[in-house]
CSV table of C-alpha atoms in Angstrom, one decimal:
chain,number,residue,atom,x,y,z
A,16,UNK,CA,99.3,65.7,80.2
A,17,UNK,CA,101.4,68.4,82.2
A,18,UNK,CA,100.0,71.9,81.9
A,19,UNK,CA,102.9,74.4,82.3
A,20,UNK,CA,102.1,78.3,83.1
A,21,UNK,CA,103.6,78.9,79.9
A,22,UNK,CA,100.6,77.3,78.2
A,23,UNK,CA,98.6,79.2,79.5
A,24,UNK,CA,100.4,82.3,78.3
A,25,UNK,CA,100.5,80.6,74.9
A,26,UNK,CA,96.6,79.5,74.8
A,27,UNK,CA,95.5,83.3,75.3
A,28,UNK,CA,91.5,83.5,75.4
A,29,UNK,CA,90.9,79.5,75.0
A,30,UNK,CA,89.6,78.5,78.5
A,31,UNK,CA,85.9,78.4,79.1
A,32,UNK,CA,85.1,75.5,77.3
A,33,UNK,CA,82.7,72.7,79.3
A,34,UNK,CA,83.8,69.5,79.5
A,35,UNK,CA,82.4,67.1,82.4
A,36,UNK,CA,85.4,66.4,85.5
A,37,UNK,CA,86.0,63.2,87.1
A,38,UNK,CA,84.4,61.9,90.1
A,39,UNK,CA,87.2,63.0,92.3
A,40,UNK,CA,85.9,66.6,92.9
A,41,UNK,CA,88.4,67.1,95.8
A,42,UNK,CA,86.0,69.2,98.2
A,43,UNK,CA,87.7,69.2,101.8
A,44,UNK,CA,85.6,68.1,104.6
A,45,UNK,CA,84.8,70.3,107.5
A,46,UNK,CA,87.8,70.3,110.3
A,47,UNK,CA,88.3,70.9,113.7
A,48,UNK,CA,90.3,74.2,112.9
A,49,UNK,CA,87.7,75.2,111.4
A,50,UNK,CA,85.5,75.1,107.8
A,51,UNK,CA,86.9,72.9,105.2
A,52,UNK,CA,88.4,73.8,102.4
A,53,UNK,CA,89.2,72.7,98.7
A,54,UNK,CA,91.8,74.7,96.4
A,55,UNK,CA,92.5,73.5,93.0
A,56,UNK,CA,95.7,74.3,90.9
A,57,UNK,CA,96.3,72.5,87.4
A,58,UNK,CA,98.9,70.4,87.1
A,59,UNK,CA,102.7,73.2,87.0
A,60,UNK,CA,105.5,71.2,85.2
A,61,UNK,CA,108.1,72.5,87.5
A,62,UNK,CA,109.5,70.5,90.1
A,63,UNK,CA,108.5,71.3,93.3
A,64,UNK,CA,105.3,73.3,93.1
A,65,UNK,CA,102.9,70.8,94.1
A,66,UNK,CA,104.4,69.8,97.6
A,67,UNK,CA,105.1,73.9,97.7
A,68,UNK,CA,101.4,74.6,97.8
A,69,UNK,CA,100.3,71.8,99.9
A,70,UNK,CA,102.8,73.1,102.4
A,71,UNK,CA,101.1,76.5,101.9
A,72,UNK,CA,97.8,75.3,102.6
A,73,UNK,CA,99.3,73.5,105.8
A,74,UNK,CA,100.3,76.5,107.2
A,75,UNK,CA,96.6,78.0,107.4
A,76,UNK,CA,95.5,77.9,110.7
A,77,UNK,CA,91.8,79.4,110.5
A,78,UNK,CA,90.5,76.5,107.9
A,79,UNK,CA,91.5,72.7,106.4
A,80,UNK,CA,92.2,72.8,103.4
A,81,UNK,CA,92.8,70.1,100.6
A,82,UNK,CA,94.7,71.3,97.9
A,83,UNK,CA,93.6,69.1,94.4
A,84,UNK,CA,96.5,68.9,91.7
A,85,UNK,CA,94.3,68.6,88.5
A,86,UNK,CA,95.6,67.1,85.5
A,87,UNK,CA,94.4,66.8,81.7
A,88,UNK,CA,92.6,69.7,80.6
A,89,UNK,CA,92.2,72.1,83.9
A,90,UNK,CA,90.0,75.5,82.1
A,91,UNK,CA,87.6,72.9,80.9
A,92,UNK,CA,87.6,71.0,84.2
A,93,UNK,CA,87.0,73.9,85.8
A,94,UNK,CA,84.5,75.5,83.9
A,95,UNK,CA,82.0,72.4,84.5
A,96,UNK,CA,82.7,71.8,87.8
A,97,UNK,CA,82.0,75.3,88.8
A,98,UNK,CA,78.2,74.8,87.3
A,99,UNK,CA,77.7,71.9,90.0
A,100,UNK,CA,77.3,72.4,93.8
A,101,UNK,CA,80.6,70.1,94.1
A,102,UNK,CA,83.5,71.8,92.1
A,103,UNK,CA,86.3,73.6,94.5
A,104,UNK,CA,85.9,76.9,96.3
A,105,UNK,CA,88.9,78.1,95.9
A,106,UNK,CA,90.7,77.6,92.5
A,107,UNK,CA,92.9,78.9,89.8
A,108,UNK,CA,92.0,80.5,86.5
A,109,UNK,CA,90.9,83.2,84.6
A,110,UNK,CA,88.7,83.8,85.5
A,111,UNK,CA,86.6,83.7,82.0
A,112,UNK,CA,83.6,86.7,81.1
A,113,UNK,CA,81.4,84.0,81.0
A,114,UNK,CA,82.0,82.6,84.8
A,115,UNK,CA,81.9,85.9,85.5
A,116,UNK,CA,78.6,87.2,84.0
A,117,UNK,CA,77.3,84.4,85.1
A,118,UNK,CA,77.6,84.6,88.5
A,119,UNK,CA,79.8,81.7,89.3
A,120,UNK,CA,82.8,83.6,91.2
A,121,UNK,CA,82.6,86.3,93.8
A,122,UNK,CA,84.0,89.3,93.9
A,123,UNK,CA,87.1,89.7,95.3
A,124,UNK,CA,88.1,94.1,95.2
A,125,UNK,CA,87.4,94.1,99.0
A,126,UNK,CA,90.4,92.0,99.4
A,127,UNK,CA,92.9,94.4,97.5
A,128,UNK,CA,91.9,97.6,99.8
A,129,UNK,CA,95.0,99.3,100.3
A,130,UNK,CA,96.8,97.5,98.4
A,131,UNK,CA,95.5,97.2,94.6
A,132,UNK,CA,98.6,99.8,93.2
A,133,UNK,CA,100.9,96.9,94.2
A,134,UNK,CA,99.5,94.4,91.6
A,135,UNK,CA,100.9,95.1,88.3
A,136,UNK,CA,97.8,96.5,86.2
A,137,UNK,CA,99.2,94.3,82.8
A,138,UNK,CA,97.7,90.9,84.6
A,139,UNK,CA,95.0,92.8,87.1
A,140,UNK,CA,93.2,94.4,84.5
A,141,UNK,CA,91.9,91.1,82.7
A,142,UNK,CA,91.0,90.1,86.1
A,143,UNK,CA,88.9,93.0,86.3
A,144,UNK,CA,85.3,93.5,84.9
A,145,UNK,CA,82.8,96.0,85.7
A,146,UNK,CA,84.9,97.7,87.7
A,147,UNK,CA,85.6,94.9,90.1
A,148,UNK,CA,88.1,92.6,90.4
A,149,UNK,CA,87.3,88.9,90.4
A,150,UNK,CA,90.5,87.1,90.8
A,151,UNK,CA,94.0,88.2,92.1
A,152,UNK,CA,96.9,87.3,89.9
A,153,UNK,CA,99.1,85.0,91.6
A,154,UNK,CA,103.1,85.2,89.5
A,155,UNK,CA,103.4,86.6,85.7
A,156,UNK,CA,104.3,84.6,83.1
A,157,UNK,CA,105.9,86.6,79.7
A,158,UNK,CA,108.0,86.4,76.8
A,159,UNK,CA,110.9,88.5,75.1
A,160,UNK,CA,112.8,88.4,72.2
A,161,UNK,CA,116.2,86.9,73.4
A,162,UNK,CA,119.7,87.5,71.2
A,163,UNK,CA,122.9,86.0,71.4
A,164,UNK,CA,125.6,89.5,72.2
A,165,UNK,CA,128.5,87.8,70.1
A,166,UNK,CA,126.6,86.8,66.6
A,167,UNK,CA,125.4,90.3,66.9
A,168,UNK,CA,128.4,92.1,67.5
A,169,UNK,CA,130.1,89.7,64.7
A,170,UNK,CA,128.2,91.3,61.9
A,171,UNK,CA,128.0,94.8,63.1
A,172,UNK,CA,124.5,94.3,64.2
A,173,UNK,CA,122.7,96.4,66.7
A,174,UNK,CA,119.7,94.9,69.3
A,175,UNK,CA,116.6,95.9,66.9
A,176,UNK,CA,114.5,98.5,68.4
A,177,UNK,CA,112.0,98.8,65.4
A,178,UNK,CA,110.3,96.3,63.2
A,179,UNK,CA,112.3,97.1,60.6
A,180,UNK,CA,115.2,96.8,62.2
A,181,UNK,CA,114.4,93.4,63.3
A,182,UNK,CA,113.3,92.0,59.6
A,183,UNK,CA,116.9,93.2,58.8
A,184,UNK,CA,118.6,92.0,61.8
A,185,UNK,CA,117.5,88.9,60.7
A,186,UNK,CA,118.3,89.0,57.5
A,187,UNK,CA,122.3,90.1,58.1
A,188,UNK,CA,122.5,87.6,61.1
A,189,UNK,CA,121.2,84.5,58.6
A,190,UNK,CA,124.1,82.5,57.2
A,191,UNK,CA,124.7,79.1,56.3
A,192,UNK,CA,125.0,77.8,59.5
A,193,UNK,CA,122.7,79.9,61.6
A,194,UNK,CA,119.5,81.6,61.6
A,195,UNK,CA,118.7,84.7,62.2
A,196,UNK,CA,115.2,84.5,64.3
A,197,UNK,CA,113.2,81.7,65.7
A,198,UNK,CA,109.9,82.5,66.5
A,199,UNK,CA,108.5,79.0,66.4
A,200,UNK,CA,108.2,76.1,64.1
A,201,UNK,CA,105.1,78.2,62.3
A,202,UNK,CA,106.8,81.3,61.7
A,203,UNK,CA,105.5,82.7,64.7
A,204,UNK,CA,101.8,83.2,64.4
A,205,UNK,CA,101.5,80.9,67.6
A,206,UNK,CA,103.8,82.6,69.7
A,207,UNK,CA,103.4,86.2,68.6
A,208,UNK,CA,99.8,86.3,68.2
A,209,UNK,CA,98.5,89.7,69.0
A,210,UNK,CA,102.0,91.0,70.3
A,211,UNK,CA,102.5,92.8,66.9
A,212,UNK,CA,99.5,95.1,66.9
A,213,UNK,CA,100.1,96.0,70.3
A,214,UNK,CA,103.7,97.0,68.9
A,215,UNK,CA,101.8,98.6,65.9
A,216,UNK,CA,100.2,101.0,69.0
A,217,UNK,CA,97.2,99.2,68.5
A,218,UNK,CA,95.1,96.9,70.6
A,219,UNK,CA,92.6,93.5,70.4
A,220,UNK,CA,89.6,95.3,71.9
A,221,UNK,CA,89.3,99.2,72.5
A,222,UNK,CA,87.9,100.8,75.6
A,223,UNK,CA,84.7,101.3,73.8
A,224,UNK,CA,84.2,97.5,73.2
A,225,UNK,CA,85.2,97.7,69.4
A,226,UNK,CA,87.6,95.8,67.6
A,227,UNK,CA,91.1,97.5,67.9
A,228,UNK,CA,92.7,96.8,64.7
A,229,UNK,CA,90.7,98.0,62.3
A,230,UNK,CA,93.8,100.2,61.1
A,231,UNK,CA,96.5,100.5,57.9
A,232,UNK,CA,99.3,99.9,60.3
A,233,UNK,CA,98.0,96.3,61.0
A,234,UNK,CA,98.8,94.8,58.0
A,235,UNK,CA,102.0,96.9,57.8
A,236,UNK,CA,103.0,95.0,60.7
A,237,UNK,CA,102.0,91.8,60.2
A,238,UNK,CA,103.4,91.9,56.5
A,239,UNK,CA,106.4,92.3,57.7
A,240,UNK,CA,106.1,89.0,59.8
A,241,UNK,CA,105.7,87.6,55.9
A,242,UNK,CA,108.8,88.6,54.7
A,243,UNK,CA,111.0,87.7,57.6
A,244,UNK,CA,109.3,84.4,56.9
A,245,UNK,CA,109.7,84.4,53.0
A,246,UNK,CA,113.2,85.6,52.6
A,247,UNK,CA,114.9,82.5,54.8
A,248,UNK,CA,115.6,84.7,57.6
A,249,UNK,CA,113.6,81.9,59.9
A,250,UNK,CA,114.4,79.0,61.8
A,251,UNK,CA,111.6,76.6,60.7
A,252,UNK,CA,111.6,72.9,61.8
A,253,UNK,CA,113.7,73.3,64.9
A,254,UNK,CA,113.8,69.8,67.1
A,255,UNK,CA,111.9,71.7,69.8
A,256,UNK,CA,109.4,74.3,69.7
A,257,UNK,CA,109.9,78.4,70.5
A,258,UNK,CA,108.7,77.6,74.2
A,259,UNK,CA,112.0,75.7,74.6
A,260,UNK,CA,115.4,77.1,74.3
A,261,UNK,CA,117.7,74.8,72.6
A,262,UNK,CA,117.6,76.4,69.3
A,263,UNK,CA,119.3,79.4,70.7
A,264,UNK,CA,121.7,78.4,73.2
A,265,UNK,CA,123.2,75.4,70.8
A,266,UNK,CA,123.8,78.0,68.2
A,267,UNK,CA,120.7,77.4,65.8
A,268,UNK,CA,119.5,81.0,65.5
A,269,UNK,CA,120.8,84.4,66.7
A,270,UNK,CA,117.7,85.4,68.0
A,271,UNK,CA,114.7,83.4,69.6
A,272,UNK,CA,111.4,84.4,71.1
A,273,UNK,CA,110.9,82.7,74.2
A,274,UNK,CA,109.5,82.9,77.6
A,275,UNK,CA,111.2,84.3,80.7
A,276,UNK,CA,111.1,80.9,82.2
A,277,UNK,CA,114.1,79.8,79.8
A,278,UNK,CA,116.3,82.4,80.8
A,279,UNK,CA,117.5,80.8,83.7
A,280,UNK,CA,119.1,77.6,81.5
A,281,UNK,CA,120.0,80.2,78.5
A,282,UNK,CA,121.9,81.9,81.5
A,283,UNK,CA,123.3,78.8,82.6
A,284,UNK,CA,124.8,77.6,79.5
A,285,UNK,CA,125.6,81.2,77.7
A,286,UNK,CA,126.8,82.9,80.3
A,287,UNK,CA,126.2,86.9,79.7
A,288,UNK,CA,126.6,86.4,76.4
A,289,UNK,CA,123.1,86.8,75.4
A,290,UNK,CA,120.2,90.0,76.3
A,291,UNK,CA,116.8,90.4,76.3
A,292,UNK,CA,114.3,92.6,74.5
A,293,UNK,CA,110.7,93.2,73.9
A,294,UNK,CA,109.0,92.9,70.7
A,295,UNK,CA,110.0,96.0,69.1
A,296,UNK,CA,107.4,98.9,68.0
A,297,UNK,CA,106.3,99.5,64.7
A,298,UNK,CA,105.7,103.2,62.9
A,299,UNK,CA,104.1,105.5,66.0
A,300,UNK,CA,103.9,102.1,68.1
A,301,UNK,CA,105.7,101.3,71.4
A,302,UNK,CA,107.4,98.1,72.4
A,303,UNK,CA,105.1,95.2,73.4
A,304,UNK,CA,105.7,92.2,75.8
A,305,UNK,CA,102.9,89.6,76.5
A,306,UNK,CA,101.9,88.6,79.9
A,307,UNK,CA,99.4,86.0,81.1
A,308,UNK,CA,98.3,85.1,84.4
A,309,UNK,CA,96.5,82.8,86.3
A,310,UNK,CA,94.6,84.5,89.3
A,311,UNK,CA,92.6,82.8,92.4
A,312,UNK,CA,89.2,83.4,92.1
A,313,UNK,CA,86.4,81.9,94.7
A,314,UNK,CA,83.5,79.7,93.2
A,315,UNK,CA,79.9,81.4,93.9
A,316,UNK,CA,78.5,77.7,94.9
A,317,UNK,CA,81.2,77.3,97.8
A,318,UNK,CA,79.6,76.6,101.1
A,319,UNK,CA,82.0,78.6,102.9
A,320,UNK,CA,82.6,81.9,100.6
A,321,UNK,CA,83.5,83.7,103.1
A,322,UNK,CA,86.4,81.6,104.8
A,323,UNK,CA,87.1,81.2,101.1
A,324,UNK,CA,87.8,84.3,100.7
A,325,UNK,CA,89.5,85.0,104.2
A,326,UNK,CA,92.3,82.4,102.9
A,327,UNK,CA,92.5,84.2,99.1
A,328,UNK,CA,93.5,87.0,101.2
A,329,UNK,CA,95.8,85.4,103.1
A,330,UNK,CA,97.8,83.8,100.9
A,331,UNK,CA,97.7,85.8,97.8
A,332,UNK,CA,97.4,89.3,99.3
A,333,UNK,CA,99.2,89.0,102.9
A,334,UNK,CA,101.7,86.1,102.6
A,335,UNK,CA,104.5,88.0,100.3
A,336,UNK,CA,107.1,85.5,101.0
A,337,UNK,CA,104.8,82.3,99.6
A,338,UNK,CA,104.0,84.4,96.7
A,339,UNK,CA,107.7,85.2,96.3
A,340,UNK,CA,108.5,81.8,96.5
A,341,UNK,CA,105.8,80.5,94.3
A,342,UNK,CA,106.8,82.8,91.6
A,343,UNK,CA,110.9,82.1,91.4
A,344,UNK,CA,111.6,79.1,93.7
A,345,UNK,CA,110.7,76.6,91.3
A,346,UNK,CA,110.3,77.8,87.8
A,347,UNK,CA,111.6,81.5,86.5
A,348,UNK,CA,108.6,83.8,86.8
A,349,UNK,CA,107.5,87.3,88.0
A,350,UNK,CA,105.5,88.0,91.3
A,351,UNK,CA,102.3,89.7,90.6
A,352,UNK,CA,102.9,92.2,92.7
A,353,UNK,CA,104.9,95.4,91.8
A,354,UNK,CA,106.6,95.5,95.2
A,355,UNK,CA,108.3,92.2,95.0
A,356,UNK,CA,109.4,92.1,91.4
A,357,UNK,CA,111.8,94.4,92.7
A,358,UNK,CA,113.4,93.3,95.7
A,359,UNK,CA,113.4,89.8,94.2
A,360,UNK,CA,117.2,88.9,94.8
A,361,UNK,CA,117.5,86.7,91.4
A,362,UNK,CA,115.5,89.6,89.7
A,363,UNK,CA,117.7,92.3,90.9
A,364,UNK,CA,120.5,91.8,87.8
A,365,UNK,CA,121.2,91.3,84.2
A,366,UNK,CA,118.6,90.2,81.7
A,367,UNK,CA,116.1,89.3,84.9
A,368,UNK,CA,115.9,93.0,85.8
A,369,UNK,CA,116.0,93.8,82.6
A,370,UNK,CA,112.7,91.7,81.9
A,371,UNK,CA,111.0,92.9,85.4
A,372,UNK,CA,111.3,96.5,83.5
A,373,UNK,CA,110.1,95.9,80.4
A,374,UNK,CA,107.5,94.2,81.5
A,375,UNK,CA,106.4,96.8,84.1
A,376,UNK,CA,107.2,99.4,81.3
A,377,UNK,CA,105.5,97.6,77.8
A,378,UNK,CA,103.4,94.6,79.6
A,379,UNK,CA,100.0,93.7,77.8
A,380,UNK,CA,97.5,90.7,78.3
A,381,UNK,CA,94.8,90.0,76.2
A,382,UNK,CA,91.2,91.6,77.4
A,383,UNK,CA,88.3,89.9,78.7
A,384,UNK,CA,86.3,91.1,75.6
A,385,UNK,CA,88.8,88.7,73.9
A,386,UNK,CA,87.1,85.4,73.1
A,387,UNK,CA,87.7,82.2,71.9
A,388,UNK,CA,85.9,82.8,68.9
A,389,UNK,CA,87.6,86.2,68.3
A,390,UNK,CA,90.9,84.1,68.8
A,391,UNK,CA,90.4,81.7,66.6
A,392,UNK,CA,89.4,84.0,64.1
A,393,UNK,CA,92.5,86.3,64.4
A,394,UNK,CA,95.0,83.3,64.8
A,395,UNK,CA,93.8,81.9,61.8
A,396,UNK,CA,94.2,85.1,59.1
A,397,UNK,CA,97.5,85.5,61.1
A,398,UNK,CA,98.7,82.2,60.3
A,399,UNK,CA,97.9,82.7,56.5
A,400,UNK,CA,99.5,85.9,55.9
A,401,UNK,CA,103.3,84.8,57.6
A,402,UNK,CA,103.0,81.2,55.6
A,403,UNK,CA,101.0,81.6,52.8
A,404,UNK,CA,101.6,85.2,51.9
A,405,UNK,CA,97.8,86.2,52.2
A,406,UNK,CA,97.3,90.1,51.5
A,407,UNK,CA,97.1,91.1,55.2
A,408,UNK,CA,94.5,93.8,54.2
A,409,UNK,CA,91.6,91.7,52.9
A,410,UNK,CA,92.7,88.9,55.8
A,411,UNK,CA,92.6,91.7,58.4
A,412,UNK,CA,89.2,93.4,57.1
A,413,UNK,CA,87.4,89.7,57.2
A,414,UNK,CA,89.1,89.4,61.0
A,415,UNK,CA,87.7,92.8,61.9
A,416,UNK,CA,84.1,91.7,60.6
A,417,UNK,CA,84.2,88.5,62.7
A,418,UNK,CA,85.2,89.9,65.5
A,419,UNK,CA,83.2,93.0,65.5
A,420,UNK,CA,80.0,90.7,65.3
A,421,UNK,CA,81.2,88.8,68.3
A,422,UNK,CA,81.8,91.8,70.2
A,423,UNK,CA,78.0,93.0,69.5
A,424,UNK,CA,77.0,89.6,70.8
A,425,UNK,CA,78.7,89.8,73.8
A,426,UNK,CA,78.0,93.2,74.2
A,427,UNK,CA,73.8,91.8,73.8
A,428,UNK,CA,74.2,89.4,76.4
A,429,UNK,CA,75.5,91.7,79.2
């Protein structure tokens, strides 16, 4: 199974799960240019990216390092392999609360001195946890709401910049042919999943460590996902899913949520004859767009932590032009750092600038507070209210409940 970076953007808050790793734990042996080294990715489905980090790891002079490409399912590979004295010492991942709290990976804020206000906060602040920072964000993954210029401009329709504008956009662009909105084969509770009630001005978890919906204008919002989904304005059953963008560029639907990584084929066969917006805000809300990140964080069993972290640093702090390359040169994706979004040549133009500023501008990821069971939890009420019509006020009041009781049990454990 190939694990894209835009499933991990989808999956939200699911890694941390144990599950025992093969044999093959992929530790480096010790060279003669020094300690060795072992650095695992998961398994990218773009072209390219494998034999792009081995050559990275070739070019460090000051350790060996053996780069393992991990297939099947990496977060839970991870998470067991960290618990033994064999897993990697350098990896990719969250990382999760629990690895954290737990003491399994170092801390890492030494090795942004000077340099932290370069990393866009939206993916640094879930790597972030008691005022430290345990993993730095390698490239941002995100997704927009992408429209097709022409079918808009046809029937005298304007790029929505409210919810309601967007319910009726979709309404006036649906005909018998086409569509109006695809936000996924399940009306969008996959895809969206939280985007809404940060649109709403509201968020998963507050400051405080309390649930942050607990609020009228959550069920306003995701009511309205109902009746976008009840009144035919959806594309439902699409041949592919809302992560890929045939749907909109053969002329299925008008407007599809999608990641930034389709834009470069919806540019390809559409020409400028598409844009790009965020989800739009709701009553008193703002505009949201959703960003995940993985981020290399250093295991607390590694033999050699502190060469470990001396190659972190390296590559994912000093080498700008791997990180530039790793983020655009073989899939469509955002550096993590501030500073090279925007002298990015391919992100200088058009719809890619245009997603480097709303991202900058409206980014969110979920919060480390924000676990699986909270997730589930959520996902599930959100999936009955856009299919089934659920009252989103009861459904929301039993999420808030749920969630709340996790939060005191995290909060217990701290």
């Amino acid at each position: 199974m190939t694990i894209s970076r835009r499933a991990l953007l989808a999956a939200g808050a699911g890694a941390g799960l144990l599950t025992a790793c093969g044999s093959d734990t992929g530790r480096g042996a010790d060279t003669g240019s020094g300690p060795g080294l072992s650095q695992w990715y998961h398994q990218y489905g773009e072209a390219g990216t494998e034999q792009a980090v081995e050559r990275y790891a070739a070019a460090y002079r000051k350790a060996g390092v053996s780069v393992q490409w991990r297939p099947g399912n990496y977060d839970q590979q991870t998470a067991a392999a960290l618990l033994t004295g064999s897993g990697p010492d350098v990896f990719e991942g969250g990382p999760t609360l629990d690895q954290i709290r737990s003491g399994q990976v170092v801390d890492l804020s030494h090795l942004l001195d000077g340099v932290k206000d370069d990393f866009n906060p939206a993916v640094l602040t879930p790597k972030t946890y008691d005022g430290r920072i345990w993993g730095i964000p390698q490239a941002i993954d995100t997704q927009l709401l992408y429209y097709r210029r022409s079918l808009l401009s046809e029937a005298g329709v304007q790029p929505p910049d409210t919810l309601d504008a967007l319910v009726d956009a979709a309404g006036r662009l649906t005909t018998k042919q086409v569509k109006g909105l695809f936000l996924g084969n399940d009306g969008g509770a996959g895809a969206l999943g939280a985007t809404p009630l940060y649109a709403a001005g509201l968020r998963l978890v507050t400051e405080d460590g309390r649930a942050g919906f607990d609020d009228p204008a959550a069920a306003r919002a995701l009511g309205r996902l109902h009746r976008l989904y009840a009144d035919g304005s959806l594309l439902l059953g699409a041949p592919t899913d809302w992560s890929d963008p045939s749907a909109f560029v053969q002329g299925l639907t008008a407007m599809q949520w999608s990641g930034l990584w389709a834009l470069p084929r919806v540019r390809r066969e559409l020409g400028d004859d598409f844009g790009v917006l965020p989800f739009p805000g709701d009553g008193s809300g703002a505009p949201a767009v959703p960003v995940g990140a993985y981020g290399a964080a250093v295991s607390a069993r590694s033999a050699h932590r502190a060469a470990a972290e001396e190659f972190v640093k390296w590559l994912w702090v000093e080498r700008t032009d791997y990180q530039q390359d790793f983020a655009l040169s073989y899939g469509f994706h955002i550096p993590a750092r501030v500073s090279l979004a925007k002298n990015a040549d391919r992100l200088k133009t058009g719809a890619a600038a245009e997603a480097v500023r709303l991202t900058t501008e409206h980014g969110y990821a979920q919060p480390l507070l924000w676990t699986p069971a909270a997730q589930t939890a959520y996902q599930d009420a959100l999936s009955r209210i856009i299919r089934s019509g659920a009252n989103p006020e009861s459904e929301l009041r039993a999420v808030v409940r749920k969630v709340s009781a996790e939060l005191d049990r995290v909060k217990r454990t701290s």
